[in-house]
Short mmCIF file of C-alpha atoms in Angstrom, two decimals:
data_model
loop_
_atom_site.label_atom_id
_atom_site.label_comp_id
_atom_site.label_asym_id
_atom_site.label_seq_id
_atom_site.Cartn_x
_atom_site.Cartn_y
_atom_site.Cartn_z
CA MET X 63 17.04 -4.02 2.33
CA GLU X 64 17.15 -1.84 4.93
CA ASN X 65 15.23 0.85 6.39
CA GLY X 66 12.84 0.01 3.54
CA LYS X 67 15.33 0.61 0.23
CA ILE X 68 17.55 -2.05 -1.06
CA THR X 69 20.95 -1.49 -0.31
CA GLN X 70 22.54 -3.46 -2.04
CA VAL X 71 21.88 -6.72 -4.92
CA ALA X 72 24.60 -9.20 -5.64
CA ALA X 73 25.82 -12.68 -5.36
CA SER X 74 25.08 -14.65 -1.74
CA SER X 75 28.71 -14.32 -1.16
CA GLU X 76 29.86 -11.04 -1.55
CA LEU X 77 27.07 -10.35 0.82
CA PRO X 78 27.77 -9.50 4.14
CA ALA X 79 26.86 -11.34 7.16
CA ALA X 80 26.06 -11.04 10.97
CA ASP X 81 23.68 -11.76 13.92
CA ASP X 82 20.97 -9.05 12.91
CA ILE X 83 20.67 -9.78 9.86
CA THR X 84 16.88 -11.64 8.93
CA GLU X 85 17.58 -13.91 5.40
CA ALA X 86 14.87 -14.89 3.19
CA ASP X 87 15.28 -17.44 0.51
CA PHE X 88 13.18 -17.09 -3.14
CA GLY X 89 16.13 -19.17 -3.88
CA THR X 90 13.27 -21.29 -5.98
CA ASN X 91 10.81 -18.36 -7.19
CA PHE X 92 10.24 -16.33 -9.84
CA VAL X 93 10.89 -12.62 -7.72
CA MET X 94 10.48 -8.94 -9.77
CA PRO X 95 9.60 -5.59 -8.74
CA GLY X 96 6.36 -4.60 -6.94
CA LEU X 97 4.24 -4.38 -9.90
CA ILE X 98 1.76 -1.22 -10.38
CA ASP X 99 -1.45 -0.75 -11.60
CA VAL X 100 -1.76 3.46 -12.47
CA HIS X 101 -5.17 3.62 -13.07
CA THR X 102 -7.70 2.98 -10.19
CA HIS X 103 -10.08 4.98 -8.21
CA LEU X 104 -9.97 4.90 -4.37
CA ALA X 105 -13.89 6.57 -3.78
CA TYR X 106 -15.65 4.43 -6.32
CA GLY X 107 -16.20 1.71 -4.05
CA ASN X 108 -16.56 -0.99 -6.57
CA ALA X 109 -19.89 0.75 -7.71
CA LYS X 110 -22.67 -0.80 -10.42
CA THR X 111 -23.49 3.02 -11.38
CA GLU X 112 -22.37 5.98 -11.51
CA GLU X 113 -24.54 8.02 -9.14
CA ASP X 114 -23.23 5.59 -6.81
CA ILE X 115 -20.32 6.89 -7.65
CA ASP X 116 -20.89 9.51 -6.91
CA LEU X 117 -23.77 10.45 -4.38
CA TYR X 118 -24.77 7.43 -1.95
CA SER X 119 -22.08 7.79 0.41
CA SER X 120 -20.29 10.11 2.70
CA LEU X 121 -16.70 10.86 1.36
CA GLU X 122 -15.75 10.40 4.82
CA PHE X 123 -17.00 6.89 3.90
CA ARG X 124 -15.06 6.91 1.05
CA ALA X 125 -12.47 7.76 2.57
CA LEU X 126 -12.30 4.62 4.95
CA ARG X 127 -13.36 2.13 2.33
CA GLY X 128 -10.58 3.60 0.17
CA VAL X 129 -8.49 2.41 2.97
CA PHE X 130 -9.90 -1.06 2.66
CA PHE X 131 -10.29 -1.42 -0.85
CA ALA X 132 -6.16 -0.41 -1.17
CA ARG X 133 -5.14 -3.10 1.20
CA GLN X 134 -6.94 -5.82 -1.01
CA VAL X 135 -5.03 -4.35 -3.73
CA LEU X 136 -1.84 -4.87 -1.93
CA ALA X 137 -2.31 -7.94 -0.99
CA SER X 138 -2.98 -8.55 -4.87
CA GLY X 139 1.34 -8.16 -5.33
CA PHE X 140 0.54 -4.27 -6.67
CA THR X 141 2.37 -2.65 -4.33
CA THR X 142 2.10 1.04 -6.28
CA ILE X 143 -0.67 2.85 -7.79
CA VAL X 144 -2.02 5.91 -9.27
CA ALA X 145 -5.78 7.17 -8.49
CA PRO X 146 -6.16 9.59 -10.43
CA GLY X 147 -9.50 11.64 -10.16
CA ASP X 148 -11.67 10.72 -7.08
CA SER X 149 -14.16 12.50 -5.47
CA GLY X 150 -13.28 15.20 -2.77
CA MET X 151 -9.73 14.31 -1.32
CA VAL X 152 -10.28 10.83 -0.87
CA SER X 153 -7.33 9.24 -2.72
CA ARG X 154 -4.87 12.22 -1.20
CA ALA X 155 -6.25 11.13 2.38
CA VAL X 156 -5.91 7.28 1.89
CA ARG X 157 -2.29 8.15 1.18
CA ASP X 158 -1.29 10.07 3.37
CA ALA X 159 -2.54 7.82 6.38
CA ILE X 160 -0.54 5.09 4.23
CA ASP X 161 2.48 7.26 3.94
CA ALA X 162 2.35 8.06 8.09
CA GLY X 163 2.33 4.52 8.59
CA LEU X 164 -1.25 4.44 10.50
CA PHE X 165 -2.47 1.25 7.41
CA GLU X 166 -0.63 -0.99 5.08
CA GLY X 167 -0.75 -0.35 1.51
CA PRO X 168 0.06 -0.01 -1.68
CA SER X 169 1.89 3.52 -2.48
CA VAL X 170 -0.83 5.80 -3.75
CA THR X 171 -0.15 8.69 -6.72
CA ALA X 172 -3.33 10.71 -5.50
CA ALA X 173 -5.07 13.54 -7.67
CA GLY X 174 -8.21 15.19 -7.10
CA PRO X 175 -11.65 15.17 -8.90
CA TYR X 176 -11.56 15.23 -12.90
CA ILE X 177 -11.70 18.85 -14.37
CA THR X 178 -14.61 18.46 -17.05
CA SER X 179 -17.08 20.56 -18.93
CA ARG X 180 -20.12 20.18 -20.79
CA GLN X 181 -18.52 17.53 -22.92
CA GLY X 182 -16.73 16.16 -20.70
CA LEU X 183 -16.59 12.65 -18.62
CA THR X 184 -18.47 12.75 -15.12
CA ASP X 185 -20.94 15.32 -15.91
CA TRP X 186 -23.71 12.93 -16.09
CA TYR X 187 -26.40 15.09 -14.43
CA PRO X 188 -28.69 17.62 -16.46
CA THR X 189 -28.20 21.12 -15.99
CA TRP X 190 -31.07 21.83 -13.98
CA ILE X 191 -29.23 19.94 -10.78
CA GLY X 192 -25.83 20.77 -11.89
CA VAL X 193 -22.78 19.05 -10.39
CA PRO X 194 -22.87 17.24 -6.65
CA THR X 195 -20.21 18.50 -4.62
CA THR X 196 -19.57 15.13 -3.72
CA SER X 197 -19.08 14.01 -7.45
CA ILE X 198 -15.74 12.79 -8.78
CA GLY X 199 -16.20 15.71 -11.49
CA VAL X 200 -15.30 19.14 -11.10
CA LEU X 201 -17.12 21.46 -13.79
CA VAL X 202 -15.35 24.05 -15.59
CA THR X 203 -17.35 26.67 -17.65
CA SER X 204 -14.26 29.44 -18.38
CA ARG X 205 -10.66 29.30 -19.16
CA ASP X 206 -10.17 31.44 -16.00
CA GLU X 207 -11.74 28.39 -14.01
CA GLN X 208 -9.67 25.71 -15.57
CA ILE X 209 -6.64 27.70 -14.79
CA GLU X 210 -7.49 27.57 -11.40
CA GLN X 211 -8.60 24.67 -10.73
CA VAL X 212 -5.22 23.04 -11.24
CA LYS X 213 -3.63 24.54 -7.57
CA GLU X 214 -4.31 21.65 -5.21
CA GLY X 215 -2.23 19.59 -3.19
CA VAL X 216 -2.01 16.37 -5.03
CA ASP X 217 0.03 14.71 -6.72
CA ALA X 218 -1.30 14.38 -10.10
CA VAL X 219 -4.53 16.13 -12.14
CA LYS X 220 -6.46 14.52 -14.22
CA ILE X 221 -8.19 16.41 -17.00
CA ALA X 222 -11.76 14.71 -18.74
CA MET X 223 -11.39 15.49 -22.37
CA ASP X 224 -13.79 13.57 -23.70
CA GLY X 225 -17.38 11.91 -22.25
CA ILE X 226 -19.81 10.32 -24.52
CA LEU X 227 -20.94 13.20 -27.17
CA ARG X 228 -20.69 12.69 -30.67
CA ARG X 229 -20.96 14.13 -33.50
CA PRO X 230 -23.32 12.62 -36.72
CA ASN X 231 -20.46 11.11 -37.99
CA GLY X 232 -19.56 9.28 -34.69
CA GLU X 233 -16.44 11.03 -33.96
CA LEU X 234 -16.29 11.43 -30.01
CA VAL X 235 -16.27 15.12 -29.49
CA ALA X 236 -13.22 16.87 -27.38
CA ALA X 237 -14.47 18.83 -24.26
CA PHE X 238 -11.34 21.35 -24.49
CA THR X 239 -10.04 23.20 -27.06
CA MET X 240 -6.64 22.57 -27.95
CA ASP X 241 -6.10 25.97 -26.68
CA GLU X 242 -7.97 25.27 -23.47
CA THR X 243 -6.21 22.12 -22.86
CA LYS X 244 -2.59 23.52 -23.53
CA ALA X 245 -3.82 26.49 -20.98
CA MET X 246 -3.50 23.64 -18.43
CA VAL X 247 -1.48 21.23 -19.07
CA ASP X 248 1.37 23.86 -19.02
CA GLU X 249 -0.01 24.93 -15.39
CA VAL X 250 0.02 21.29 -13.93
CA HIS X 251 3.32 21.37 -14.99
CA ARG X 252 4.95 24.70 -13.94
CA LEU X 253 3.07 23.33 -10.74
CA GLY X 254 5.17 20.36 -10.45
CA LYS X 255 2.26 18.14 -11.20
CA ILE X 256 1.57 15.09 -13.11
CA ALA X 257 -0.53 15.45 -16.16
CA ILE X 258 -2.92 13.06 -17.05
CA THR X 259 -6.08 12.90 -19.24
CA HIS X 260 -8.95 10.79 -19.96
CA ALA X 261 -9.32 10.32 -24.09
CA ARG X 262 -11.04 7.74 -25.63
CA GLY X 263 -11.41 9.81 -28.77
CA ARG X 264 -9.21 10.82 -32.28
CA GLU X 265 -9.30 14.69 -30.91
CA ALA X 266 -8.99 14.81 -27.91
CA THR X 267 -6.06 12.27 -28.11
CA LEU X 268 -4.99 14.61 -30.33
CA TYR X 269 -5.00 17.65 -28.32
CA ALA X 270 -3.78 15.58 -25.14
CA ALA X 271 -0.56 14.43 -27.05
CA LYS X 272 -0.02 18.13 -28.75
CA SER X 273 -0.53 19.63 -25.26
CA GLY X 274 1.98 17.71 -23.79
CA VAL X 275 0.39 15.61 -20.78
CA ASP X 276 2.16 12.86 -19.28
CA LEU X 277 -0.19 10.04 -19.47
CA ILE X 278 -3.61 9.45 -21.84
CA PHE X 279 -5.60 6.50 -21.18
CA HIS X 280 -7.84 4.61 -22.67
CA ALA X 281 -6.80 6.66 -26.20
CA SER X 282 -8.99 3.30 -28.13
CA GLU X 283 -9.56 5.51 -31.40
CA ILE X 284 -6.13 7.21 -31.82
CA ASP X 285 -5.04 8.29 -35.51
CA ASP X 286 -1.56 8.67 -37.23
CA GLU X 287 -1.48 12.00 -36.34
CA GLY X 288 -2.44 11.83 -32.64
CA LEU X 289 0.92 9.25 -32.69
CA GLU X 290 3.14 11.38 -34.46
CA ALA X 291 2.04 14.26 -31.37
CA VAL X 292 2.78 11.18 -28.54
CA LEU X 293 5.75 10.31 -30.04
CA ALA X 294 6.96 14.22 -30.21
CA ASN X 295 6.11 15.06 -26.45
CA ASN X 296 7.11 11.84 -25.03
CA CYS X 297 3.83 10.67 -23.81
CA ALA X 298 2.46 7.05 -22.59
CA ILE X 299 -0.46 5.60 -23.32
CA CYS X 300 -2.35 3.59 -20.87
CA PRO X 301 -4.79 1.45 -22.37
CA THR X 302 -6.75 0.58 -19.79
CA LEU X 303 -8.69 -2.65 -22.00
CA THR X 304 -9.35 -4.63 -18.45
CA LEU X 305 -12.58 -2.19 -17.97
CA LEU X 306 -13.82 -2.97 -21.66
CA ARG X 307 -13.03 -6.80 -21.49
CA ASN X 308 -14.34 -7.34 -18.52
CA THR X 309 -17.10 -5.93 -19.29
CA LEU X 310 -17.65 -7.27 -22.54
CA ASP X 311 -17.13 -10.65 -20.58
CA PHE X 312 -19.21 -10.54 -17.59
CA VAL X 313 -22.42 -8.56 -18.67
CA GLU X 314 -25.93 -10.96 -18.01
CA PRO X 315 -29.06 -10.69 -20.81
CA GLU X 316 -30.43 -9.01 -17.17
CA ASP X 317 -28.42 -6.05 -17.13
CA PRO X 318 -29.37 -2.86 -18.11
CA ALA X 319 -26.04 -2.21 -20.69
CA PHE X 320 -26.71 -5.58 -22.68
CA ARG X 321 -30.75 -4.72 -23.22
CA GLU X 322 -29.78 -1.26 -24.71
CA GLY X 323 -27.04 -2.35 -27.24
CA ARG X 324 -23.86 -1.24 -25.00
CA ALA X 325 -22.00 -4.29 -25.08
CA ASN X 326 -22.11 -4.26 -29.21
CA ALA X 327 -20.48 -0.20 -28.39
CA TRP X 328 -18.15 -1.80 -26.18
CA ARG X 329 -16.91 -4.35 -28.63
CA ARG X 330 -16.41 -2.12 -31.50
CA GLU X 331 -14.32 0.04 -28.87
CA PHE X 332 -12.68 -3.02 -27.47
CA ASP X 333 -11.63 -4.05 -31.34
CA ALA X 334 -10.64 -0.83 -32.52
CA ALA X 335 -8.72 -0.15 -29.52
CA VAL X 336 -5.83 -3.45 -30.05
CA GLU X 337 -5.35 -2.75 -33.97
CA ASN X 338 -4.89 1.31 -33.08
CA LEU X 339 -2.49 0.30 -29.64
CA GLN X 340 -0.75 -2.48 -31.48
CA LYS X 341 0.69 0.38 -33.63
CA VAL X 342 1.07 2.42 -30.73
CA ARG X 343 3.26 -0.59 -29.01
CA LYS X 344 5.12 -0.80 -32.21
CA ALA X 345 5.65 2.94 -32.78
CA GLY X 346 7.47 2.94 -29.15
CA VAL X 347 5.21 4.73 -26.94
CA PRO X 348 5.48 3.70 -22.94
CA MET X 349 2.49 1.92 -22.34
CA PRO X 350 2.04 1.64 -18.48
CA ILE X 351 -0.71 -0.71 -16.74
CA GLY X 352 -3.48 0.37 -15.31
CA THR X 353 -6.94 -1.13 -14.80
CA ASP X 354 -10.34 1.66 -14.11
CA SER X 355 -10.13 -0.57 -10.66
CA GLY X 356 -13.35 0.27 -8.70
CA PHE X 357 -16.30 -0.56 -10.60
CA ALA X 358 -18.07 -3.64 -9.90
CA VAL X 359 -16.50 -5.28 -12.98
CA THR X 360 -13.31 -4.41 -11.78
CA PRO X 361 -13.24 -4.45 -8.32
CA PHE X 362 -9.86 -3.95 -5.77
CA GLY X 363 -7.90 -6.83 -5.73
CA GLU X 364 -9.10 -9.34 -8.15
CA TRP X 365 -8.54 -8.07 -11.75
CA HIS X 366 -5.35 -5.98 -11.45
CA ALA X 367 -3.07 -8.34 -13.67
CA ARG X 368 -5.29 -9.01 -16.02
CA GLU X 369 -4.82 -6.14 -18.03
CA ILE X 370 -1.24 -7.75 -17.93
CA GLU X 371 -2.16 -10.69 -19.65
CA ILE X 372 -4.46 -8.48 -21.89
CA PHE X 373 -0.77 -6.55 -23.19
CA VAL X 374 0.43 -10.35 -24.19
CA LYS X 375 -2.68 -12.09 -25.58
CA ASP X 376 -4.03 -8.69 -27.48
CA LEU X 377 -1.79 -6.40 -28.13
CA GLY X 378 1.29 -8.40 -28.67
CA PHE X 379 3.44 -7.68 -26.64
CA SER X 380 6.25 -10.73 -24.57
CA PRO X 381 5.83 -11.96 -21.44
CA ILE X 382 8.93 -9.85 -20.09
CA GLN X 383 7.44 -6.53 -21.96
CA ALA X 384 4.27 -6.78 -20.39
CA LEU X 385 5.79 -7.22 -16.80
CA LYS X 386 8.09 -4.18 -17.63
CA ALA X 387 5.39 -2.18 -18.58
CA ALA X 388 3.67 -2.95 -15.06
CA THR X 389 7.41 -1.90 -13.36
CA SER X 390 9.01 0.23 -14.64
CA VAL X 391 7.35 1.63 -17.04
CA SER X 392 4.58 2.32 -15.09
CA ALA X 393 6.89 3.51 -12.55
CA ARG X 394 7.44 6.91 -14.94
CA VAL X 395 3.92 8.49 -13.79
CA VAL X 396 4.01 7.77 -10.13
CA ARG X 397 5.49 10.81 -7.63
CA PRO X 398 8.93 11.33 -8.34
CA LYS X 399 9.76 10.50 -4.72
CA ASP X 400 8.66 6.89 -5.01
CA LYS X 401 11.75 5.48 -6.66
CA VAL X 402 9.97 1.95 -7.28
CA GLY X 403 10.03 -0.52 -10.79
CA ARG X 404 13.22 -1.99 -10.12
CA ILE X 405 15.05 -4.15 -8.19
CA ALA X 406 18.55 -2.14 -7.79
CA PRO X 407 19.89 0.23 -4.98
CA GLY X 408 18.44 3.10 -3.95
CA TYR X 409 14.52 1.36 -4.95
CA ARG X 410 12.41 0.71 -2.39
CA ALA X 411 12.00 -2.76 -1.43
CA ASP X 412 8.59 -4.26 -2.99
CA LEU X 413 9.37 -7.21 -4.93
CA VAL X 414 6.97 -10.18 -5.74
CA ALA X 415 8.09 -13.62 -5.18
CA LEU X 416 6.26 -16.16 -7.33
CA ASN X 417 5.97 -20.12 -7.14
CA SER X 418 5.37 -20.13 -11.51
CA ASP X 419 7.24 -18.46 -13.75
CA PRO X 420 4.58 -16.46 -15.33
CA THR X 421 7.25 -15.82 -18.31
CA ASN X 422 6.03 -19.18 -19.87
CA ASN X 423 2.54 -18.16 -18.45
CA ILE X 424 1.72 -14.86 -17.54
CA SER X 425 -2.09 -15.76 -16.24
CA VAL X 426 -0.05 -17.34 -13.05
CA LEU X 427 0.17 -13.70 -11.95
CA LEU X 428 -4.13 -13.89 -11.33
CA GLU X 429 -3.54 -16.76 -9.13
CA ARG X 430 -3.07 -16.27 -5.73
CA ASP X 431 -1.71 -19.30 -4.82
CA LYS X 432 1.04 -18.63 -7.02
CA PHE X 433 2.53 -15.99 -5.07
CA ALA X 434 5.13 -17.04 -2.55
CA ALA X 435 5.06 -13.67 -0.67
CA VAL X 436 4.85 -9.95 -1.29
CA VAL X 437 7.18 -7.44 -0.09
CA ARG X 438 6.16 -3.86 0.76
CA GLY X 439 9.08 -1.74 1.99
CA GLY X 440 11.31 -4.21 2.89
CA ARG X 441 8.39 -5.70 5.24
CA PHE X 442 6.45 -9.06 4.08
CA VAL X 443 3.06 -8.61 3.77
CA SER X 444 -0.16 -10.57 3.30
CA THR X 445 -1.81 -11.72 0.43
CA GLU X 446 -5.08 -13.49 1.54
CA LYS X 447 -8.24 -11.42 0.55
CA THR X 448 -10.25 -10.06 3.05
CA LEU X 449 -13.83 -11.08 2.95
CA TYR X 450 -16.14 -8.28 2.90
CA ASP X 451 -20.38 -7.68 1.76
CA PRO X 452 -20.78 -6.00 -1.13
CA LYS X 453 -24.19 -4.74 -0.29
CA ARG X 454 -22.93 -2.76 3.05
CA VAL X 455 -19.91 -0.76 1.43
CA SER X 456 -20.82 -0.37 -2.30
CA ASP X 457 -24.40 -0.98 -3.17
CA PHE X 458 -26.41 1.80 -1.94
CA ALA X 459 -28.38 2.86 -5.25
CA MET X 460 -32.05 2.75 -4.23
CA THR X 461 -32.84 0.97 -7.77
CA ILE X 462 -36.69 -0.54 -7.67
CA SER X 463 -36.99 -2.61 -10.87
CA SER X 464 -34.05 -3.52 -13.90
CA ASP X 465 -36.99 -3.85 -16.56
CA LEU X 466 -40.70 -2.81 -17.10
CA TYR X 467 -43.20 -4.98 -16.35
CA THR X 468 -45.85 -4.72 -18.60
CA ARG X 469 -48.56 -7.04 -19.95
CA GLU X 470 -46.57 -8.49 -22.49
CA ARG X 471 -42.80 -8.24 -20.92
CA VAL X 472 -44.36 -10.41 -17.71
CA ALA X 473 -45.55 -12.51 -20.24
CA GLU X 474 -42.33 -13.18 -22.38
CA LEU X 475 -40.80 -13.74 -18.65
CA MET X 476 -43.09 -15.75 -17.60
CA MET X 477 -42.92 -18.50 -20.33
CA GLN X 478 -39.09 -17.80 -19.62
CA ARG X 479 -39.08 -19.31 -16.70
CA ALA X 480 -41.47 -22.56 -17.87
CA SER X 481 -39.24 -22.98 -20.48
CA HIS X 482 -36.34 -23.41 -17.95
CA GLU X 483 -38.27 -25.21 -15.26
CA GLN X 484 -39.11 -28.16 -18.10
CA GLY X 485 -35.57 -27.73 -19.10
CA SER X 486 -34.58 -28.66 -15.83
CA ARG X 487 -36.83 -31.29 -15.30
CA LEU X 488 -35.93 -32.90 -18.75
CA ASN X 489 -32.14 -33.02 -16.82
#
């Protein structure tokens, strides 16, 4: 390795010897390229609410916080990330600061706010409020406005192809028409940028695929027609199942999502996505790794490797195939100047060395004590987590209560508390 790049890969006996060469011996380790997460949101701050994402901290604070969280990602072995959709210029600022050597962190492929419409993701607020300027989305209301929005100094542009609006038959409604989607994707490509879409539903996935986007997030409800379009246009699909899996596994009975029954809907989506995405894998569609890190259930630096684990346990990937998905396959949707995802001459010297073989147990990638070294651009980086107080960096919403305390509800809670205390005494 020299000047941050790999210059030669060969047997030790074939490599030059000199006094100014520093050697690192990984002879007993499993060595692979630095890992890549193509679905992170540096501006979110591990938020619990959509409002906290959009409203309760300044863009300047979000950028500084994003630098801190990017460092947490690097320490977990992920040396490259894609940040597809953040408020303001947050992910671009973090990208530039890391590129300039001001801070240590992963390479960032950055996007601006999502492009969304009235049916799309991120337009959460009533029309009498509108979309805040600090939101992670930009609301467009005409075709000309859509095309104008892509002319930003970013690496990628993300289009919110659907949100939460469903037809009476339960089908998610696409936020843009086929013609509108094609116009935006064509302009993104004309400007030399990476075209990315959020698309959970059948219709949105189909429009995105027919438009020839580079990367589709989720595709939970993809059908055969959509799969044919994905194959015809060489699109990649990033399942991002970690967000769903973590939500299902971690949600508590007192959480609003549990009480409102949303967990059941998420479980149905997860099960449907697994079934549909197994077909996607078998068809040979490129499937990068992504986690939607930045929410409270997917905090930075914690669960990035869980998507690799899900690829093996739920989608039918072999461990080697899943590792390729997290390296060389994911590398196809990062900015072109970042030659990453392989251990080969000319590629950036990003390496992960493990004390255990992930092809025998893919879950070791979630265990920090199994990391012998993380190398980013030829430099060794610490794998230690930096502790922080989440209530001082993320949890700013002015929530007063998590329940409605009617007489009946208070009586119910008192009975639950008494039952719990009696059980504790018996134990």
